[in-house]
Amino acid sequence: MADPAAEERLAASAGGSRLSGNRILLWSAVVIGVLLAAAVVFSFTRDTTLDAGTPEGVVQRYLSAMIDGRRGAARAYLSDRLQRECAIETPHRLRDGSYRIEWIETTVEGSTAYVDVRITEEWPLAPDYPEYRMFVLANEEGEAGGGNWRITRQDWPWYECSEDHLDTEAG
């Protein structure tokens, strides 16, 4: 016959083993959940810095300087003509708040680049309405592979500060 005390000890150790296995599964699920949540937060909050030598990188730095209120730094990304002829003030007052700027597309044709972006001012009490804007840049050395890209046309947020606008005013 079997010893009842031995059977009781065997049953207790088997129950403890099941409980230990459940704890491992529970902690594994918690760790995986935390890692997954961190990955989601990281993927939606990180800012990508584009290469400063590309047209889209120039536009990113220009808009960042404008939004931060560093107008002098923003002017450095404009063509020499725009730096000379555009007033530093802008009729569009950038408000303190959040902006979401999304790069849509860049097209390079010789020494001219067209950068399309979507700019959304995030308003706390109103819906966000994105504005689609195109920036035109020229390469100072005339080749897409070298030189510095400088903005020759932009219509946000420095309205009327574009070479084509200045040409129509002069004519």
mmCIF file of C-alpha atoms in Angstrom:
data_model
loop_
_atom_site.group_PDB
_atom_site.id
_atom_site.type_symbol
_atom_site.label_atom_id
_atom_site.label_comp_id
_atom_site.label_asym_id
_atom_site.label_seq_id
_atom_site.Cartn_x
_atom_site.Cartn_y
_atom_site.Cartn_z
ATOM 1 C CA MET A 1 0.000 0.000 0.000
ATOM 2 C CA ALA A 2 0.997 3.500 -0.628
ATOM 3 C CA ASP A 3 1.997 5.834 2.133
ATOM 4 C CA PRO A 4 -0.702 8.568 2.485
ATOM 5 C CA ALA A 5 1.841 11.116 3.758
ATOM 6 C CA ALA A 6 4.069 10.509 0.728
ATOM 7 C CA GLU A 7 1.120 10.979 -1.646
ATOM 8 C CA GLU A 8 0.243 14.222 0.100
ATOM 9 C CA ARG A 9 3.832 15.521 -0.263
ATOM 10 C CA LEU A 10 3.868 14.513 -3.942
ATOM 11 C CA ALA A 11 0.583 16.350 -4.610
ATOM 12 C CA ALA A 12 1.827 19.455 -2.777
ATOM 13 C CA SER A 13 5.049 19.571 -4.776
ATOM 14 C CA ALA A 14 3.147 19.155 -8.070
ATOM 15 C CA GLY A 15 0.818 22.039 -7.128
ATOM 16 C CA GLY A 16 3.792 24.233 -6.256
ATOM 17 C CA SER A 17 5.346 23.433 -9.606
ATOM 18 C CA ARG A 18 2.171 24.470 -11.443
ATOM 19 C CA LEU A 19 2.025 27.685 -9.428
ATOM 20 C CA SER A 20 5.672 28.425 -10.216
ATOM 21 C CA GLY A 21 5.050 27.824 -13.945
ATOM 22 C CA ASN A 22 2.075 30.202 -13.888
ATOM 23 C CA ARG A 23 4.190 32.897 -12.222
ATOM 24 C CA ILE A 24 6.829 32.578 -14.927
ATOM 25 C CA LEU A 25 4.166 32.931 -17.633
ATOM 26 C CA LEU A 26 2.632 35.919 -15.868
ATOM 27 C CA TRP A 27 5.962 37.738 -15.482
ATOM 28 C CA SER A 28 6.911 36.940 -19.065
ATOM 29 C CA ALA A 29 3.637 38.442 -20.273
ATOM 30 C CA VAL A 30 4.214 41.563 -18.157
ATOM 31 C CA VAL A 31 7.756 42.034 -19.516
ATOM 32 C CA ILE A 32 6.609 41.541 -23.112
ATOM 33 C CA GLY A 33 3.737 43.997 -22.572
ATOM 34 C CA VAL A 34 6.068 46.667 -21.171
ATOM 35 C CA LEU A 35 8.531 46.200 -24.054
ATOM 36 C CA LEU A 36 5.703 46.403 -26.587
ATOM 37 C CA ALA A 37 4.332 49.586 -24.991
ATOM 38 C CA ALA A 38 7.805 51.160 -25.003
ATOM 39 C CA ALA A 39 8.256 50.275 -28.679
ATOM 40 C CA VAL A 40 4.915 51.868 -29.588
ATOM 41 C CA VAL A 41 5.671 55.048 -27.618
ATOM 42 C CA PHE A 42 9.162 55.292 -29.139
ATOM 43 C CA SER A 43 7.923 54.825 -32.690
ATOM 44 C CA PHE A 44 5.337 57.593 -32.374
ATOM 45 C CA THR A 45 7.402 60.150 -30.462
ATOM 46 C CA ARG A 46 10.811 60.092 -32.059
ATOM 47 C CA ASP A 47 11.892 62.891 -34.324
ATOM 48 C CA THR A 48 13.854 61.975 -37.375
ATOM 49 C CA THR A 49 16.657 64.329 -38.282
ATOM 50 C CA LEU A 50 17.152 64.429 -42.029
ATOM 51 C CA ASP A 51 20.546 64.851 -43.671
ATOM 52 C CA ALA A 52 21.496 68.557 -43.688
ATOM 53 C CA GLY A 53 22.950 68.198 -47.191
ATOM 54 C CA THR A 54 19.607 67.241 -48.731
ATOM 55 C CA PRO A 55 16.782 69.585 -49.783
ATOM 56 C CA GLU A 56 14.384 68.000 -47.283
ATOM 57 C CA GLY A 57 16.982 68.373 -44.513
ATOM 58 C CA VAL A 58 17.336 72.088 -45.316
ATOM 59 C CA VAL A 59 13.557 72.553 -45.194
ATOM 60 C CA GLN A 60 13.393 70.655 -41.887
ATOM 61 C CA ARG A 61 16.033 72.886 -40.294
ATOM 62 C CA TYR A 62 14.466 76.044 -41.739
ATOM 63 C CA LEU A 63 11.011 75.206 -40.364
ATOM 64 C CA SER A 64 12.444 74.139 -37.028
ATOM 65 C CA ALA A 65 14.254 77.479 -36.673
ATOM 66 C CA MET A 66 11.110 79.409 -37.668
ATOM 67 C CA ILE A 67 8.901 77.558 -35.206
ATOM 68 C CA ASP A 68 11.472 77.999 -32.430
ATOM 69 C CA GLY A 69 11.525 81.755 -33.099
ATOM 70 C CA ARG A 70 15.116 81.760 -34.369
ATOM 71 C CA ARG A 71 14.445 83.948 -37.403
ATOM 72 C CA GLY A 72 18.105 84.821 -37.920
ATOM 73 C CA ALA A 73 19.036 81.140 -38.079
ATOM 74 C CA ALA A 74 16.129 80.499 -40.448
ATOM 75 C CA ARG A 75 17.328 83.237 -42.818
ATOM 76 C CA ALA A 76 20.593 81.336 -43.337
ATOM 77 C CA TYR A 77 18.632 78.696 -45.296
ATOM 78 C CA LEU A 78 17.248 81.280 -47.737
ATOM 79 C CA SER A 79 18.919 82.267 -50.999
ATOM 80 C CA ASP A 80 21.176 85.342 -50.908
ATOM 81 C CA ARG A 81 18.487 87.391 -52.672
ATOM 82 C CA LEU A 82 15.816 86.448 -50.145
ATOM 83 C CA GLN A 83 18.166 87.229 -47.282
ATOM 84 C CA ARG A 84 18.687 90.726 -48.740
ATOM 85 C CA GLU A 85 15.126 91.529 -49.768
ATOM 86 C CA CYS A 86 12.832 89.859 -47.238
ATOM 87 C CA ALA A 87 12.030 91.632 -43.994
ATOM 88 C CA ILE A 88 12.777 89.602 -40.902
ATOM 89 C CA GLU A 89 9.230 90.073 -39.601
ATOM 90 C CA THR A 90 6.537 87.743 -40.815
ATOM 91 C CA PRO A 91 2.837 88.570 -41.099
ATOM 92 C CA HIS A 92 1.982 85.051 -39.960
ATOM 93 C CA ARG A 93 2.624 84.998 -36.235
ATOM 94 C CA LEU A 94 3.666 81.544 -35.220
ATOM 95 C CA ARG A 95 1.922 80.720 -32.002
ATOM 96 C CA ASP A 96 3.440 78.814 -29.158
ATOM 97 C CA GLY A 97 2.277 75.276 -29.488
ATOM 98 C CA SER A 98 2.756 72.063 -31.285
ATOM 99 C CA TYR A 99 3.340 71.609 -34.969
ATOM 100 C CA ARG A 100 3.438 68.390 -36.895
ATOM 101 C CA ILE A 101 5.464 68.575 -40.070
ATOM 102 C CA GLU A 102 5.490 65.618 -42.403
ATOM 103 C CA TRP A 103 7.737 65.284 -45.399
ATOM 104 C CA ILE A 104 5.684 64.107 -48.376
ATOM 105 C CA GLU A 105 8.023 64.043 -51.363
ATOM 106 C CA THR A 106 11.161 65.551 -52.857
ATOM 107 C CA THR A 107 11.702 65.929 -56.581
ATOM 108 C CA VAL A 108 15.092 67.008 -57.890
ATOM 109 C CA GLU A 109 15.394 68.348 -61.430
ATOM 110 C CA GLY A 110 18.996 69.329 -62.116
ATOM 111 C CA SER A 111 19.947 72.071 -59.680
ATOM 112 C CA THR A 112 16.350 72.685 -58.526
ATOM 113 C CA ALA A 113 14.536 70.688 -55.844
ATOM 114 C CA TYR A 114 10.849 70.681 -54.926
ATOM 115 C CA VAL A 115 10.040 69.602 -51.370
ATOM 116 C CA ASP A 116 6.396 68.926 -50.482
ATOM 117 C CA VAL A 117 5.434 68.940 -46.803
ATOM 118 C CA ARG A 118 2.256 68.820 -44.767
ATOM 119 C CA ILE A 119 2.197 71.259 -41.838
ATOM 120 C CA THR A 120 -0.389 70.874 -39.100
ATOM 121 C CA GLU A 121 -0.747 73.376 -36.273
ATOM 122 C CA GLU A 122 -2.223 71.499 -33.351
ATOM 123 C CA TRP A 123 -5.000 73.547 -31.770
ATOM 124 C CA PRO A 124 -6.321 72.407 -28.391
ATOM 125 C CA LEU A 125 -9.929 73.522 -28.944
ATOM 126 C CA ALA A 126 -10.297 73.125 -32.695
ATOM 127 C CA PRO A 127 -9.652 70.442 -35.265
ATOM 128 C CA ASP A 128 -6.239 70.293 -36.861
ATOM 129 C CA TYR A 129 -6.236 71.361 -40.492
ATOM 130 C CA PRO A 130 -3.108 70.409 -42.390
ATOM 131 C CA GLU A 131 -1.657 72.786 -44.952
ATOM 132 C CA TYR A 132 0.236 71.366 -47.900
ATOM 133 C CA ARG A 133 3.226 73.488 -48.822
ATOM 134 C CA MET A 134 5.937 73.280 -51.445
ATOM 135 C CA PHE A 135 9.416 74.642 -50.942
ATOM 136 C CA VAL A 136 11.663 75.239 -53.938
ATOM 137 C CA LEU A 137 15.412 75.100 -53.453
ATOM 138 C CA ALA A 138 18.363 75.815 -55.694
ATOM 139 C CA ASN A 139 21.759 74.212 -55.432
ATOM 140 C CA GLU A 140 24.401 76.937 -55.221
ATOM 141 C CA GLU A 141 26.902 74.986 -57.303
ATOM 142 C CA GLY A 142 24.377 73.923 -59.920
ATOM 143 C CA GLU A 143 24.726 70.180 -59.388
ATOM 144 C CA ALA A 144 22.493 68.010 -57.241
ATOM 145 C CA GLY A 145 25.491 66.122 -55.839
ATOM 146 C CA GLY A 146 27.435 69.044 -54.370
ATOM 147 C CA GLY A 147 27.067 72.518 -52.962
ATOM 148 C CA ASN A 148 24.454 73.844 -50.586
ATOM 149 C CA TRP A 149 20.730 73.790 -51.091
ATOM 150 C CA ARG A 150 19.097 77.159 -50.411
ATOM 151 C CA ILE A 151 15.398 77.996 -50.370
ATOM 152 C CA THR A 152 14.240 80.211 -53.244
ATOM 153 C CA ARG A 153 10.496 79.826 -52.740
ATOM 154 C CA GLN A 154 8.478 79.287 -49.605
ATOM 155 C CA ASP A 155 5.045 80.526 -48.686
ATOM 156 C CA TRP A 156 4.834 79.437 -45.075
ATOM 157 C CA PRO A 157 5.347 80.946 -42.655
ATOM 158 C CA TRP A 158 7.222 83.851 -44.239
ATOM 159 C CA TYR A 159 4.568 84.922 -46.718
ATOM 160 C CA GLU A 160 5.701 86.838 -49.793
ATOM 161 C CA CYS A 161 9.316 85.861 -49.230
ATOM 162 C CA SER A 162 9.952 84.006 -52.477
ATOM 163 C CA GLU A 163 12.009 84.913 -55.514
ATOM 164 C CA ASP A 164 9.031 84.439 -57.835
ATOM 165 C CA HIS A 165 6.938 86.807 -55.668
ATOM 166 C CA LEU A 166 9.720 89.422 -55.703
ATOM 167 C CA ASP A 167 9.918 89.122 -59.515
ATOM 168 C CA THR A 168 6.175 89.844 -59.899
ATOM 169 C CA GLU A 169 6.452 92.857 -57.577
ATOM 170 C CA ALA A 170 9.321 94.291 -59.620
ATOM 171 C CA GLY A 171 7.526 93.752 -62.957
#
